Coordinates of C-alpha atoms in Angstrom, one line a residue:
M1 CA 113.7 237.1 -30.4
E2 CA 114.7 233.7 -31.7
P3 CA 116.3 233.1 -35.2
D4 CA 113.9 232.2 -38.0
A5 CA 114.8 228.8 -39.5
R6 CA 113.0 229.8 -42.7
R7 CA 115.4 232.8 -43.1
N8 CA 112.6 234.9 -44.5
G9 CA 112.9 237.7 -42.0
V10 CA 109.7 236.9 -40.1
P11 CA 110.1 235.8 -36.5
P12 CA 108.8 232.3 -35.7
G13 CA 105.1 232.1 -35.2
A14 CA 104.5 235.5 -36.7
T15 CA 102.3 236.3 -39.7
P16 CA 104.4 237.3 -42.7
P17 CA 103.8 241.0 -43.5
V18 CA 101.8 241.9 -46.5
A19 CA 104.2 243.2 -49.1
H20 CA 104.4 243.9 -52.9
Q21 CA 106.3 241.3 -54.8
L22 CA 109.3 242.5 -56.8
T23 CA 109.3 241.2 -60.4
E24 CA 111.6 241.1 -63.4
Q25 CA 109.8 244.2 -64.6
D26 CA 111.5 246.0 -61.7
E27 CA 114.9 245.5 -63.4
H28 CA 117.1 248.3 -64.7
R29 CA 115.2 251.1 -62.9
G30 CA 118.5 252.9 -62.2
D31 CA 117.0 255.3 -59.7
G32 CA 117.8 255.5 -56.0
A33 CA 115.4 253.7 -53.6
R34 CA 114.8 254.1 -49.9
V35 CA 115.9 251.2 -47.8
D36 CA 114.4 250.6 -44.3
A37 CA 115.7 247.9 -41.9
I38 CA 113.2 247.1 -39.3
E39 CA 114.1 245.3 -36.1
V40 CA 116.8 243.2 -37.8
S41 CA 118.6 240.6 -35.8
A42 CA 121.1 238.1 -37.3
W43 CA 122.8 234.9 -36.2
F44 CA 125.6 232.7 -37.3
G45 CA 124.4 229.4 -35.9
R46 CA 123.4 230.1 -32.3
V47 CA 125.7 233.1 -32.0
K48 CA 123.7 236.4 -32.3
V49 CA 125.8 239.0 -34.1
L50 CA 123.1 241.7 -34.6
D51 CA 120.4 242.8 -32.2
D52 CA 117.2 244.7 -33.2
V53 CA 118.7 247.0 -35.7
T54 CA 116.3 249.6 -37.2
L55 CA 117.7 252.1 -39.7
S56 CA 116.3 254.2 -42.6
M57 CA 118.6 254.9 -45.5
P58 CA 117.0 257.6 -47.7
A59 CA 117.0 257.5 -51.5
T60 CA 119.9 259.0 -53.4
T61 CA 121.8 259.6 -50.1
V62 CA 125.1 258.2 -48.9
T63 CA 124.7 256.5 -45.5
A64 CA 127.9 255.6 -43.7
L65 CA 128.1 252.7 -41.3
I66 CA 130.8 253.3 -38.7
G67 CA 132.0 251.5 -35.7
P68 CA 134.8 249.2 -34.4
S69 CA 135.6 245.9 -36.1
G70 CA 133.3 243.1 -35.1
C71 CA 130.2 245.1 -34.3
G72 CA 128.1 243.8 -37.2
K73 CA 128.5 246.5 -39.9
S74 CA 129.4 244.1 -42.7
T75 CA 126.9 241.5 -41.6
F76 CA 124.2 244.2 -41.7
L77 CA 125.3 245.3 -45.1
R78 CA 125.0 241.7 -46.4
V79 CA 121.5 241.4 -44.8
L80 CA 120.4 244.3 -47.0
N81 CA 120.8 242.3 -50.2
R82 CA 120.2 238.8 -48.8
M83 CA 123.8 237.7 -48.9
H84 CA 123.7 236.8 -45.2
E85 CA 121.4 233.8 -45.7
S86 CA 123.9 232.2 -48.1
V87 CA 126.3 231.5 -45.2
P88 CA 125.6 228.0 -43.8
G89 CA 123.8 228.2 -40.4
A90 CA 123.1 231.9 -40.8
Q91 CA 119.6 233.1 -39.7
L92 CA 117.7 236.3 -39.6
A93 CA 114.7 238.0 -38.0
G94 CA 113.2 241.3 -38.9
E95 CA 112.3 243.0 -42.2
V96 CA 114.1 244.9 -44.9
H97 CA 112.0 247.1 -47.2
L98 CA 113.0 248.6 -50.6
N99 CA 110.7 251.4 -51.4
G100 CA 108.2 249.7 -49.1
D101 CA 108.6 246.3 -50.7
D102 CA 109.7 243.5 -48.3
I103 CA 112.7 241.9 -49.9
Y104 CA 112.3 238.9 -47.5
A105 CA 108.7 238.2 -48.4
P106 CA 108.0 234.5 -49.0
G107 CA 108.6 233.4 -52.5
H108 CA 110.8 236.4 -53.3
R109 CA 113.5 235.7 -55.8
V110 CA 117.0 236.5 -54.4
T111 CA 118.4 237.2 -57.9
T112 CA 115.9 240.0 -58.4
V113 CA 116.9 241.6 -55.1
R114 CA 120.6 241.5 -56.0
K115 CA 119.9 243.2 -59.3
R116 CA 118.2 246.0 -57.5
I117 CA 120.7 246.1 -54.6
G118 CA 124.3 245.8 -55.8
M119 CA 127.4 245.1 -53.8
V120 CA 131.1 246.3 -54.0
F121 CA 133.4 244.4 -51.8
Q122 CA 136.5 245.4 -49.8
K123 CA 139.0 243.8 -52.1
P124 CA 138.5 244.5 -55.9
N125 CA 137.4 241.3 -57.5
P126 CA 137.2 241.7 -61.3
F127 CA 137.3 238.5 -63.3
P128 CA 141.1 238.5 -64.1
A129 CA 141.1 236.7 -67.4
M130 CA 138.0 238.5 -68.7
S131 CA 138.4 241.7 -70.7
I132 CA 137.5 245.1 -69.2
A133 CA 134.4 245.4 -71.4
N134 CA 133.3 241.8 -70.5
N135 CA 133.8 242.5 -66.8
V136 CA 131.3 245.3 -67.1
T137 CA 128.6 243.2 -68.7
A138 CA 129.4 240.0 -66.6
G139 CA 126.4 240.6 -64.4
L140 CA 124.1 240.6 -67.5
T141 CA 125.6 237.4 -68.7
L142 CA 125.3 235.6 -65.4
T143 CA 121.6 236.5 -65.1
N144 CA 120.9 235.7 -68.8
V145 CA 120.0 239.2 -69.8
R146 CA 120.4 239.6 -73.5
I147 CA 121.6 242.8 -75.1
N148 CA 122.6 243.5 -78.7
R149 CA 126.1 244.6 -79.8
A150 CA 125.3 248.3 -80.1
G151 CA 123.5 248.3 -76.8
R152 CA 126.3 246.5 -75.1
A153 CA 128.9 249.0 -76.3
D154 CA 126.7 251.9 -75.1
L155 CA 126.2 250.2 -71.8
V156 CA 129.9 249.6 -71.3
E157 CA 130.8 253.2 -72.0
D158 CA 128.0 254.5 -69.8
C159 CA 128.9 252.4 -66.8
L160 CA 132.6 253.1 -67.1
R161 CA 131.9 256.8 -67.3
R162 CA 129.6 256.7 -64.3
A163 CA 132.4 254.8 -62.4
G164 CA 135.0 257.5 -63.4
L165 CA 137.1 255.0 -65.5
W166 CA 136.1 255.5 -69.1
N167 CA 138.9 258.0 -70.0
E168 CA 141.5 255.7 -68.6
V169 CA 140.5 252.5 -70.4
R170 CA 138.6 253.6 -73.5
D171 CA 141.5 252.5 -75.8
R172 CA 142.0 249.1 -74.1
L173 CA 138.6 247.6 -73.5
D174 CA 139.7 244.2 -74.8
R175 CA 142.6 244.0 -72.3
P176 CA 142.2 241.8 -69.2
G177 CA 140.7 243.4 -66.1
A178 CA 143.7 242.1 -64.1
T179 CA 146.0 244.6 -66.0
L180 CA 144.4 247.5 -64.2
S181 CA 145.7 249.1 -61.0
G182 CA 144.0 248.3 -57.7
G183 CA 142.0 251.6 -57.7
Q184 CA 141.0 251.0 -61.4
Q185 CA 139.9 247.5 -60.6
Q186 CA 137.7 248.8 -57.8
R187 CA 136.1 251.3 -60.2
L188 CA 135.7 248.5 -62.7
C189 CA 133.8 246.5 -60.1
I190 CA 131.6 249.6 -59.5
A191 CA 130.9 249.7 -63.2
R192 CA 130.0 246.0 -63.2
A193 CA 127.6 246.6 -60.4
L194 CA 126.0 249.5 -62.2
A195 CA 125.5 247.6 -65.4
V196 CA 122.4 245.7 -64.1
G197 CA 120.7 249.0 -63.1
P198 CA 120.7 248.9 -59.3
E199 CA 118.8 251.3 -57.2
V200 CA 121.0 250.8 -54.2
L201 CA 124.8 250.2 -54.1
L202 CA 126.3 248.7 -51.0
M203 CA 130.1 249.2 -50.4
D204 CA 132.0 247.3 -47.8
E205 CA 135.2 249.3 -47.1
P206 CA 135.8 249.9 -50.8
C207 CA 139.0 251.9 -50.2
S208 CA 140.7 250.0 -47.4
A209 CA 143.2 248.4 -49.8
L210 CA 143.9 251.5 -51.9
D211 CA 146.4 254.2 -51.9
P212 CA 145.4 257.8 -51.1
S213 CA 145.1 258.8 -54.8
S214 CA 142.9 255.9 -55.7
T215 CA 140.9 256.5 -52.5
R216 CA 140.2 260.1 -53.6
R217 CA 139.1 258.9 -57.0
I218 CA 136.7 256.4 -55.5
E219 CA 135.3 259.1 -53.2
E220 CA 134.7 261.3 -56.2
T221 CA 132.9 258.5 -57.9
I222 CA 130.7 258.0 -54.9
A223 CA 129.8 261.7 -54.9
E224 CA 128.9 261.6 -58.6
L225 CA 126.8 258.4 -58.2
S226 CA 124.9 259.6 -55.1
S227 CA 122.4 261.6 -57.2
Q228 CA 121.6 258.4 -59.2
V229 CA 121.6 255.6 -56.7
T230 CA 121.3 255.1 -52.9
I231 CA 124.7 254.3 -51.4
V232 CA 125.4 252.5 -48.1
I233 CA 129.1 252.3 -47.2
V234 CA 131.0 250.6 -44.4
T235 CA 134.1 252.5 -43.5
H236 CA 136.6 252.6 -40.6
N237 CA 138.0 256.0 -41.9
M238 CA 136.2 258.7 -40.0
Q239 CA 137.5 261.4 -42.3
Q240 CA 136.1 259.5 -45.3
A241 CA 132.7 259.0 -43.6
A242 CA 132.6 262.8 -43.0
R243 CA 133.5 263.5 -46.6
V244 CA 131.3 261.2 -48.5
S245 CA 128.1 260.7 -46.4
Q246 CA 125.1 262.7 -45.5
Q247 CA 123.7 260.1 -43.0
A248 CA 125.6 257.9 -40.6
A249 CA 124.9 255.1 -38.1
F250 CA 127.3 254.2 -35.3
F251 CA 127.4 250.4 -34.5
L252 CA 128.9 249.0 -31.3
A253 CA 129.1 245.6 -29.7
E254 CA 130.1 245.8 -26.0
Q255 CA 131.3 243.0 -23.6
G256 CA 130.5 240.1 -25.9
A257 CA 127.0 241.4 -26.7
P258 CA 125.7 241.4 -30.3
G259 CA 126.2 244.5 -32.4
G260 CA 123.6 247.2 -32.6
I261 CA 123.2 250.9 -33.4
V262 CA 124.1 253.4 -30.7
E263 CA 122.7 256.3 -32.7
S264 CA 122.1 257.4 -36.2
G265 CA 121.3 260.6 -38.0
P266 CA 122.9 263.4 -40.2
T267 CA 126.6 262.8 -40.4
A268 CA 127.4 266.3 -39.2
Q269 CA 125.3 265.8 -36.1
L270 CA 127.0 262.5 -35.2
F271 CA 130.4 264.1 -35.6
D272 CA 129.8 267.5 -34.1
S273 CA 127.1 267.0 -31.5
P274 CA 126.4 263.3 -30.9
S275 CA 123.8 262.4 -28.2
D276 CA 125.8 259.5 -26.8
P277 CA 129.3 259.9 -25.3
R278 CA 130.4 256.6 -26.8
T279 CA 129.8 258.1 -30.3
S280 CA 131.9 261.1 -29.4
D281 CA 134.7 258.9 -28.1
Y282 CA 134.7 256.8 -31.3
V283 CA 134.5 259.5 -33.9
H284 CA 137.3 261.4 -32.1
G285 CA 139.6 258.4 -32.0
R286 CA 139.5 257.7 -28.2
F287 CA 138.7 254.0 -28.9
G288 CA 138.2 251.5 -31.7

């Protein structure tokens, strides 16, 4: 399959699928949504990095993406909320559905997608000079969503509570976000992502730069949030994948080939009785 120069997820020459359009009325739902990737392939220029990836991520479930470095996990994560297309020369084929809606349908607003599908990155990235409270509501400000003073205070408290940070910062909400520890900054970023009411939260190795104590707190936050939003997490920590996820997908890129999924399914099954010996070798630390 050749890359699509239009970057709308439809292979060249094909008829765009019929799909419901997402609108501003879809904002702030705050309930988990099902995500389905269908035959997704991705390129950087002429280099194919993902090949024919199909994966269903159930609503209000944690799905872990595992596999060695360079097999396309982070690229796939960015495809799920249309960040991949922002890279110069990046192209895409296939479809991504959010509760049956094609997020790559022609004319679809990227900003609407990213409100419904939030992202937390590997390195905590709060706005350092902005207060803790203003960091939480930064997403609303950037998307011109207005909220009154009382509503803002309630939203800040609610999101910080959901991110497991409220009790630690409630008396210093006007302090800069940069004054927090690394683990607290990551939870602040989670609170910021939650403020716009996403149905899906993507996490790209959110604990890789954190100490064990902070990692444990982030994992507790993931467990608490998983009944409210759908979570897809990239992790190289097999113990973490086993602890936090209910579903898992093993990605692999062999001998210079683009990355793809070897197998996917319930996490316990992939770890205890995988169908492919490569999966067993990886999860038991024999390579990668």
